[in-house]
Amino acid sequence: MNITELSSQVTLNGTGGDPRLVRVGLPLLRDDPRGCPRGMALRARPLVVQVPERVRRRPVNDFALGPVMGVLDLVEHQKKEVSAALATPWATRGCHPAHAHWTRTAVENYLAAREREERTRRTAGHPQTIPVKDEWVAISRLSAPDPRGALRYERTAWGRRYASRDGEVRELWLPSVNAVKEDRGPAEIAAAAAVAMWGVPAKAGFGRPYSEVTGRGAAPKRVRVLAVGCGDAEVRLLADWDAHEVSRQYETQAQPVLKHLLGRMELNPGSDCVGCEGLMGCPQPTRAPGLLGVPAASRPRRRRSVSAADLRVHDECPAKFHLTRVLHLKDGLPENAAIRRGRAVDAVLNEQHDARRTERTSRGCRDIPPPAALPGLSEEEAEPALRMLHQHRTVCPLHGLPPDERVLVQPRLTVFDPVADVVVVADPDLLYTDAGGWVWRETKTAGARLWEGRPLLESHPQLALAVLMMAAGVLGGDRRRSRIELEILYENGAACEVVDPFDEPTLAEARAVVTRLAEPWADDETYPAAPGRPCAGCEALAWCEAGRAKAQDETPKR
């Protein structure tokens, strides 16, 4: 079958393979405003791939829960002790040393949560559940291709599986890296319960449909779906339903989302572009060969995304970048006061600017009463943040802006550098049009004035990347009216710096700043620790041996 002839037209030029298999996992059911609808519809066709085949090499494990699941398989299905499972050569192969260290913590937390939940249920008189090795997959076969060109549908739910010995109760545990995910909506929960209720034991095969396992047994009478945080061992019950309730929830919550998912055509470039098999034939995102200023990799690796924040953190400490920006490990400790203050100010400004966007008036923050308090901050912490919000009223760019000008609050902007094979993303605090031009505004809170001896773009690499992205045409518009603004809020004042992204000396400076940061990031395959100032407040310090040693050396001796 020629993929371009499918009536759904979801596939793109530059792809090949068999579109007749549709496979939907739980992540595709999440309501992600930054996701790409067409890209998600393409992801649901696992046998459709980029042509020619793209590089998939990963020099280091970039999936936090991968080794956790491997170790749990050894413990639950092969009855190994945790220490013996962790010592198995392939258990943490390819992992950063700190990732391997974190894996032990995550496994122990998961097993403790599982034991605690099972003990509580047994005490209440419920039957014991035991680990189930084979995946549960809900499979539907058609005698002829449907309007989407599909012959087979598979619904999966990645997680850990358990069942009572008589098979009447099934449990599906959904692990997350740190705390329990808060973004699992009703559709995802209903779909997970449906897979647990009607899924048959099956084994995965790379590049082909699931194969059913013989001796599937009778369908369960009840299913439970639980979420568990591997960072804090918290367990949350998401569903405890019989077959009737599963059917009702699936039909009302999941089925409409599934139908909508598989038929959408809109493009919304962003981080989803990284894993999209159709990127090379897609009209979006904006192409900017050489934007990062780095050559094609001598040892090609899988496509990645990068932001200015990523580059800045990698420059501070490659290990910190890999652990916190790629694996998203967090120790659960409170953020420092400056970060909390910045988040609180940012949240208020986003709300106020978004109100201006929806009302389409010429009002700015000057016309909106400031909040009396800020959630998440103590009274002492809130005082300087409220003073900064008051200072913003004097420099709010939306005050007096004509109602017909466009306003976008923290939009996702995306550019693809095909030379480096990297998707570059940025989330400006605010975008607005000005008589045909686009204005990119970043807002920062600061406790002290800028050090005038350091160039602005070097102090704020996000501005350098903004220069390159605007010069590449990511926004379009009248260049003569376009600019970048940096708003800095202090307790006792505000400053606004303006950058011309089309000025040649500014462009050259921006290229130098971005290339200096991007070159070591692009070449890095080991992410060594760089103990120093970044260790203070690092969310992955608990698992970084070099960082802990540095912190211990700097602890005052009595």
XYZ file of C-alpha atoms in Angstrom:
558
model
C 0.000 0.000 0.000
C 1.310 3.460 -0.905
C 1.217 5.484 2.302
C 0.554 8.759 0.518
C -2.712 7.306 -0.787
C -4.234 6.842 2.666
C -7.417 8.834 3.057
C -6.228 10.078 6.459
C -3.179 11.719 4.825
C -1.484 11.535 8.225
C 1.813 10.276 6.842
C 4.293 12.515 5.051
C 6.827 12.411 2.250
C 10.083 10.889 3.383
C 8.400 8.007 5.207
C 7.895 4.379 4.334
C 6.666 1.177 5.902
C 3.295 -0.303 6.720
C 0.605 2.106 8.013
C -1.978 -0.612 8.563
C -1.001 -1.167 12.204
C -2.259 1.444 14.696
C -0.787 1.242 18.193
C -1.819 3.666 20.909
C -0.001 3.925 24.223
C -1.055 6.056 27.184
C 1.151 9.118 26.416
C -0.746 9.723 23.172
C -3.929 10.294 25.176
C -2.562 13.189 27.221
C -3.871 16.659 26.515
C -0.603 18.390 25.653
C -1.115 21.876 24.184
C 2.479 21.781 22.928
C 2.117 18.414 21.231
C 1.836 18.067 17.461
C -1.519 16.485 16.489
C -0.286 15.200 13.145
C 2.918 13.965 14.702
C 0.980 12.055 17.366
C -1.219 10.455 14.713
C 1.963 9.368 12.949
C 3.429 8.015 16.206
C 0.386 5.768 16.447
C 1.669 3.959 13.346
C 4.799 2.247 14.690
C 5.717 0.524 11.430
C 5.927 3.829 9.518
C 9.548 5.020 9.576
C 11.730 7.698 8.071
C 13.259 6.876 4.679
C 16.185 6.681 4.503
C 16.346 5.240 8.038
C 17.468 7.767 10.648
C 20.245 7.186 13.146
C 19.056 5.834 16.501
C 22.357 5.411 18.372
C 22.291 6.555 22.012
C 25.789 6.832 23.492
C 24.319 7.007 26.992
C 21.007 5.796 28.396
C 18.563 8.712 28.258
C 15.479 6.972 29.704
C 15.474 7.291 33.482
C 13.116 4.393 34.166
C 14.723 1.984 31.690
C 17.214 0.402 34.115
C 14.616 0.534 36.909
C 12.274 -1.672 34.897
C 15.120 -4.020 34.007
C 16.130 -4.477 37.639
C 12.500 -4.935 38.724
C 12.121 -7.655 36.079
C 15.028 -9.534 37.662
C 13.621 -9.084 41.165
C 9.979 -9.863 40.406
C 10.280 -12.478 37.661
C 13.627 -14.145 38.410
C 13.479 -13.752 42.207
C 16.880 -12.090 42.486
C 17.834 -9.991 45.481
C 17.970 -6.266 44.737
C 21.751 -6.102 45.196
C 22.290 -9.080 42.904
C 19.938 -7.609 40.297
C 21.737 -4.258 40.358
C 25.082 -6.066 40.018
C 23.932 -7.853 36.857
C 26.253 -6.531 34.106
C 23.529 -5.408 31.723
C 21.158 -3.936 34.354
C 22.638 -0.428 34.192
C 24.770 -0.817 31.073
C 25.106 2.464 29.212
C 23.948 4.491 32.214
C 25.729 7.515 33.626
C 27.240 6.548 37.029
C 24.837 8.867 38.855
C 21.929 7.364 36.906
C 22.991 3.914 38.085
C 23.173 5.222 41.668
C 19.690 6.741 41.362
C 18.368 3.458 39.973
C 19.028 1.726 43.297
C 17.076 4.419 45.134
C 14.204 4.217 42.643
C 14.007 0.414 42.792
C 14.024 0.387 46.592
C 11.321 3.075 46.709
C 9.148 1.202 44.229
C 9.450 -2.124 46.044
C 8.741 -0.465 49.399
C 5.613 1.161 47.956
C 4.495 -2.109 46.421
C 5.026 -4.047 49.672
C 3.185 -1.411 51.687
C 0.183 -1.384 49.335
C 0.019 -5.174 49.161
C 0.199 -5.474 52.947
C -2.660 -3.000 53.361
C -4.841 -4.886 50.893
C -4.123 -8.264 52.458
C -5.036 -6.862 55.874
C -8.352 -5.700 54.415
C -9.077 -9.231 53.185
C -8.259 -8.798 49.510
C -6.413 -11.539 47.595
C -2.673 -11.471 47.120
C -1.424 -10.299 43.721
C 1.723 -11.581 42.050
C 3.878 -10.133 39.252
C 2.841 -10.824 35.659
C 5.656 -11.016 33.110
C 3.910 -10.665 29.758
C 2.451 -7.360 28.637
C -1.290 -6.865 28.334
C -2.327 -5.646 24.905
C -5.861 -5.002 23.665
C -5.923 -6.151 20.039
C -8.608 -5.570 17.381
C -8.330 -7.057 13.894
C -10.308 -5.926 10.847
C -11.167 -7.940 7.756
C -10.514 -4.946 5.483
C -8.751 -1.590 5.899
C -10.926 1.062 7.553
C -11.061 4.726 6.410
C -7.753 5.321 8.205
C -6.120 2.481 6.266
C -5.791 0.373 9.418
C -6.149 -3.394 9.562
C -5.087 -3.903 13.163
C -5.359 -1.833 16.339
C -3.251 -2.376 19.450
C -3.746 -0.530 22.726
C -0.927 -0.732 25.261
C -0.238 0.533 28.784
C 3.421 0.646 29.803
C 3.931 -0.210 33.472
C 4.202 -3.070 35.966
C 1.541 -5.783 36.002
C 0.125 -7.895 38.844
C -2.806 -10.316 39.176
C -4.454 -12.499 41.793
C -3.706 -16.221 41.453
C -7.217 -16.938 40.186
C -6.912 -14.137 37.602
C -10.025 -12.329 38.831
C -8.142 -9.185 39.865
C -5.537 -7.347 37.794
C -3.422 -4.392 38.839
C -1.535 -2.017 36.564
C 1.118 0.132 38.246
C 2.240 3.262 36.388
C 5.686 4.405 37.600
C 7.001 7.948 37.249
C 10.521 9.242 37.804
C 10.035 11.496 40.809
C 6.554 12.052 42.244
C 3.224 10.759 40.970
C 2.342 12.440 37.664
C -0.372 15.063 37.979
C -1.214 15.202 34.263
C -2.880 11.811 33.869
C -6.356 12.769 32.717
C -9.582 10.729 32.671
C -8.937 9.462 29.128
C -5.524 8.070 30.022
C -6.783 6.414 33.204
C -9.772 4.879 31.405
C -7.528 3.592 28.607
C -5.138 2.041 31.143
C -8.009 0.305 32.919
C -9.368 -0.979 29.605
C -6.014 -2.507 28.672
C -5.811 -4.167 32.089
C -9.363 -5.496 31.747
C -9.365 -6.703 28.129
C -5.704 -6.944 27.215
C -4.300 -10.351 26.331
C -0.791 -11.533 27.275
C 1.519 -10.624 24.401
C 5.171 -10.182 23.569
C 6.628 -7.221 21.711
C 8.698 -7.630 18.599
C 10.778 -4.849 17.062
C 9.282 -3.707 13.789
C 6.264 -6.011 13.896
C 2.921 -6.400 15.686
C 2.611 -7.936 19.143
C 2.362 -11.723 19.208
C -0.157 -13.230 21.611
C 0.974 -15.669 24.270
C -0.932 -18.936 24.523
C -2.892 -19.788 27.666
C -4.267 -16.330 28.256
C -6.881 -17.417 30.841
C -10.222 -15.821 31.655
C -10.800 -12.082 31.702
C -10.590 -10.475 35.170
C -13.643 -9.305 37.083
C -11.937 -6.230 38.523
C -8.960 -4.032 37.672
C -7.025 -1.457 39.634
C -4.768 1.237 38.197
C -2.218 2.785 40.540
C 0.371 5.520 40.054
C 3.656 5.401 41.963
C 6.498 7.881 42.288
C 9.929 6.254 42.235
C 11.402 9.321 43.893
C 9.160 9.481 46.940
C 7.429 6.049 47.004
C 3.973 7.656 47.067
C 1.142 5.487 45.699
C -2.097 6.895 44.373
C -5.124 4.808 43.384
C -6.439 6.033 40.013
C -9.094 3.407 39.286
C -10.695 0.421 41.050
C -13.435 -0.732 38.669
C -15.416 -3.770 37.610
C -15.950 -4.639 33.957
C -19.115 -2.545 33.649
C -17.426 0.580 35.016
C -14.342 0.047 32.841
C -16.578 -0.181 29.783
C -18.478 2.962 30.753
C -15.337 4.975 31.476
C -13.634 3.819 28.300
C -16.598 4.695 26.077
C -17.159 8.120 27.635
C -13.583 9.202 28.380
C -11.068 7.376 26.197
C -12.880 6.492 22.987
C -13.663 10.089 21.918
C -10.034 11.090 22.491
C -8.801 8.105 20.474
C -11.034 8.941 17.527
C -9.968 12.569 17.644
C -6.282 11.621 17.932
C -6.148 9.404 14.870
C -7.893 11.808 12.539
C -6.113 15.105 13.245
C -4.008 16.878 10.651
C -2.734 20.052 12.351
C 0.978 20.695 12.649
C 2.391 22.178 15.854
C 6.204 22.015 15.784
C 7.980 21.575 19.087
C 9.809 18.935 21.081
C 7.687 16.228 19.427
C 9.693 16.838 16.238
C 12.664 15.053 17.804
C 11.163 11.581 17.557
C 8.924 12.180 14.545
C 9.531 9.841 11.617
C 8.026 12.430 9.286
C 10.254 15.397 10.165
C 12.362 15.311 7.010
C 9.293 15.595 4.780
C 7.329 17.993 6.986
C 6.880 21.667 6.004
C 7.535 22.645 9.608
C 9.461 23.657 11.651
C 11.593 26.441 10.141
C 14.857 25.098 8.704
C 18.094 26.860 9.650
C 21.142 24.848 8.541
C 24.106 25.627 10.762
C 22.116 27.626 13.307
C 24.070 26.103 16.213
C 27.374 26.617 14.428
C 28.472 23.002 14.886
C 29.343 20.515 12.121
C 27.616 17.217 11.499
C 28.618 14.697 14.163
C 31.574 12.459 13.296
C 29.696 9.656 15.090
C 26.017 10.233 14.291
C 23.523 9.762 17.108
C 19.755 9.979 17.501
C 18.170 13.358 16.930
C 17.938 15.605 19.984
C 16.365 18.881 21.048
C 18.120 21.704 22.829
C 17.211 25.028 24.408
C 19.247 27.922 25.720
C 18.659 26.653 29.264
C 20.021 23.234 28.250
C 23.193 24.789 26.851
C 23.669 26.972 29.911
C 23.305 24.038 32.323
C 25.662 21.864 30.234
C 28.206 24.685 30.331
C 27.969 24.707 34.144
C 28.217 20.929 34.522
C 27.654 18.242 31.860
C 26.528 15.738 34.504
C 23.971 18.182 35.879
C 22.620 18.676 32.350
C 22.217 14.957 31.704
C 20.714 14.166 35.100
C 18.325 17.101 35.453
C 17.556 18.174 31.874
C 17.515 14.774 30.128
C 16.632 12.256 32.848
C 14.659 14.838 34.887
C 15.897 13.532 38.238
C 14.875 15.610 41.247
C 15.700 15.131 44.891
C 12.377 16.592 46.041
C 13.975 19.307 48.171
C 12.424 22.810 48.058
C 13.797 25.224 45.455
C 15.716 28.218 46.745
C 13.912 31.479 47.488
C 15.115 33.257 44.333
C 13.761 30.511 42.063
C 10.440 30.394 43.895
C 10.164 34.157 43.680
C 10.895 34.120 39.963
C 8.272 31.426 39.349
C 5.658 33.332 41.327
C 6.283 36.585 39.435
C 6.287 34.707 36.131
C 2.943 33.032 36.931
C 1.249 36.361 37.740
C 2.581 38.060 34.621
C 1.494 35.153 32.422
C -2.018 35.319 33.865
C -2.260 39.073 33.411
C -0.817 39.057 29.896
C -3.072 36.183 28.884
C -6.098 38.146 30.108
C -4.999 41.023 27.865
C -4.663 38.574 24.955
C -8.147 37.131 25.346
C -9.858 40.478 25.999
C -8.127 42.125 22.998
C -8.058 45.554 24.612
C -5.311 48.133 24.944
C -5.068 47.501 28.672
C -1.774 46.463 30.184
C -0.695 45.383 33.645
C -0.880 49.025 34.758
C -4.659 48.752 34.634
C -4.868 45.477 36.582
C -4.800 45.595 40.405
C -1.737 43.741 41.722
C -2.351 40.598 43.803
C -2.409 40.911 47.558
C -0.486 37.650 48.099
C 1.417 35.061 46.096
C 0.713 31.327 46.493
C 3.720 29.244 47.429
C 5.610 32.121 49.048
C 5.796 33.067 52.682
C 4.828 36.603 53.638
C 8.506 37.517 53.918
C 9.319 36.026 50.493
C 6.262 37.583 48.861
C 7.175 41.171 49.735
C 10.076 41.545 47.253
C 8.116 39.642 44.579
C 5.145 41.998 44.957
C 7.466 44.985 44.685
C 8.861 43.541 41.433
C 5.348 43.107 40.072
C 4.689 46.745 40.922
C 7.817 47.744 38.985
C 6.615 45.779 35.961
C 3.546 47.999 35.742
C 5.812 50.852 34.629
C 7.340 48.903 31.730
C 4.563 46.517 30.655
C 4.737 46.451 26.839
C 1.019 45.741 26.466
C -0.112 49.038 27.979
C -1.553 51.065 25.111
C -0.868 48.330 22.555
C -3.686 48.513 19.957
C -6.292 45.743 20.375
C -5.675 44.365 16.878
C -2.046 43.484 17.636
C -1.353 39.812 18.404
C -0.198 38.717 21.865
C 1.237 35.256 22.621
C 2.105 34.193 26.171
C 5.003 31.724 26.453
C 4.546 30.169 22.996
C 6.798 27.315 21.864
C 9.077 28.346 18.965
C 10.972 25.688 17.033
C 13.777 25.663 14.458
C 15.431 22.597 12.932
C 19.179 22.625 12.260
C 19.615 19.752 9.764
C 23.420 20.024 9.852
C 23.573 19.173 13.549
C 20.312 17.149 13.310
C 19.006 19.077 16.318
C 15.587 20.580 17.035
C 16.110 23.961 18.725
C 13.279 25.146 20.975
C 12.562 28.354 22.855
C 9.671 29.563 25.010
C 9.678 33.383 25.032
C 7.958 34.921 28.022
C 5.928 37.096 25.680
C 5.547 37.717 21.954
C 3.554 40.579 20.507
C 3.254 42.318 17.174
C 4.063 45.976 16.650
C 2.830 47.504 13.400
C 3.846 44.497 11.311
C 6.919 43.464 13.291
C 7.361 40.897 16.067
C 8.712 41.709 19.508
C 10.259 38.921 21.608
C 10.309 39.863 25.296
C 12.102 38.024 28.081
C 11.430 39.015 31.680
C 13.837 38.269 34.519
C 13.830 38.975 38.224
C 17.096 39.946 39.866
C 18.311 40.811 43.329
C 21.182 42.971 42.046
C 21.966 45.133 39.032
C 23.581 43.627 35.941
C 27.373 43.566 35.894
C 28.109 46.021 33.127
C 31.481 44.486 32.339
C 29.980 41.364 30.749
C 28.281 41.438 27.324
C 24.506 41.164 27.464
C 24.234 38.159 25.121
C 26.904 36.290 27.049
C 25.145 36.951 30.351
C 21.821 35.823 28.881
C 22.382 33.103 26.249
C 18.626 32.881 25.644
C 18.918 36.318 24.007
C 21.712 35.059 21.718
C 19.582 32.106 20.670
C 16.601 34.426 20.188
C 18.711 36.557 17.840
C 19.615 33.530 15.703
C 16.063 32.201 15.636
C 14.548 35.524 14.635
C 17.237 36.036 11.999
C 16.364 32.564 10.652
C 12.791 33.735 10.103
C 11.010 31.726 12.779
C 8.549 34.584 13.309
C 8.592 36.403 9.990
C 7.129 39.896 10.010
C 8.654 43.272 9.185
C 12.305 43.179 10.190
C 12.404 46.947 10.586
C 9.796 46.727 13.332
C 11.061 43.554 14.993
C 13.252 43.413 18.066
C 14.142 41.540 21.237
C 13.555 43.065 24.646
C 14.976 42.057 28.004
C 12.967 43.296 30.971
C 14.710 43.039 34.329
C 12.702 43.568 37.482
C 14.279 44.642 40.751
C 12.634 45.454 44.051
C 13.260 49.166 43.547
C 13.187 49.575 39.795
C 13.042 48.045 36.335
C 15.277 48.104 33.282
C 14.619 47.243 29.657
C 17.362 46.399 27.162
C 16.618 46.265 23.415
C 18.465 44.022 20.955
C 18.284 44.265 17.162
C 18.402 40.659 15.864
C 19.217 41.787 12.316
C 22.219 43.956 13.169
C 25.301 42.222 11.723
C 27.648 42.788 14.693
C 24.894 41.568 17.037
C 24.345 38.516 14.831
C 28.063 37.739 14.872
C 28.170 38.052 18.664
C 25.121 35.799 19.012
C 26.683 33.158 16.756
C 29.856 33.197 18.831
C 27.948 32.816 22.108
C 25.737 29.974 20.850
C 28.557 28.099 19.110
C 30.774 28.296 22.187
C 28.016 26.633 24.225
C 26.779 24.223 21.540
C 30.114 22.685 20.474
C 30.917 20.868 23.750
C 27.247 19.892 24.168
C 27.050 18.424 20.663
C 30.224 16.345 21.104
C 29.579 15.129 24.651
C 28.876 11.408 25.048
C 29.863 10.835 28.695
C 28.639 13.919 30.633
C 31.362 14.096 33.266
C 30.742 15.973 36.496
C 32.363 19.398 36.886
C 32.306 19.909 40.666
C 32.064 23.530 41.683
C 29.471 26.225 42.248
C 26.747 24.390 40.245
C 26.751 21.664 42.914
C 24.976 24.025 45.297
C 21.291 23.446 44.820
C 21.735 20.735 42.157
C 18.659 18.522 42.201
C 20.751 15.444 41.402
C 23.486 16.023 43.981
C 22.307 13.052 46.093
C 23.411 10.624 43.358
C 26.546 12.397 42.073
C 29.678 11.128 43.811
C 31.931 13.939 42.581
C 29.396 16.586 43.573
C 28.901 15.159 47.050
C 32.658 15.045 47.582
C 32.931 18.691 46.537
C 30.074 19.714 48.825
C 31.662 17.829 51.721
C 35.020 19.548 51.127
C 33.319 22.948 51.266
C 31.409 22.187 54.479
C 32.894 24.366 57.251
C 34.948 22.333 59.696
C 34.403 22.879 63.391
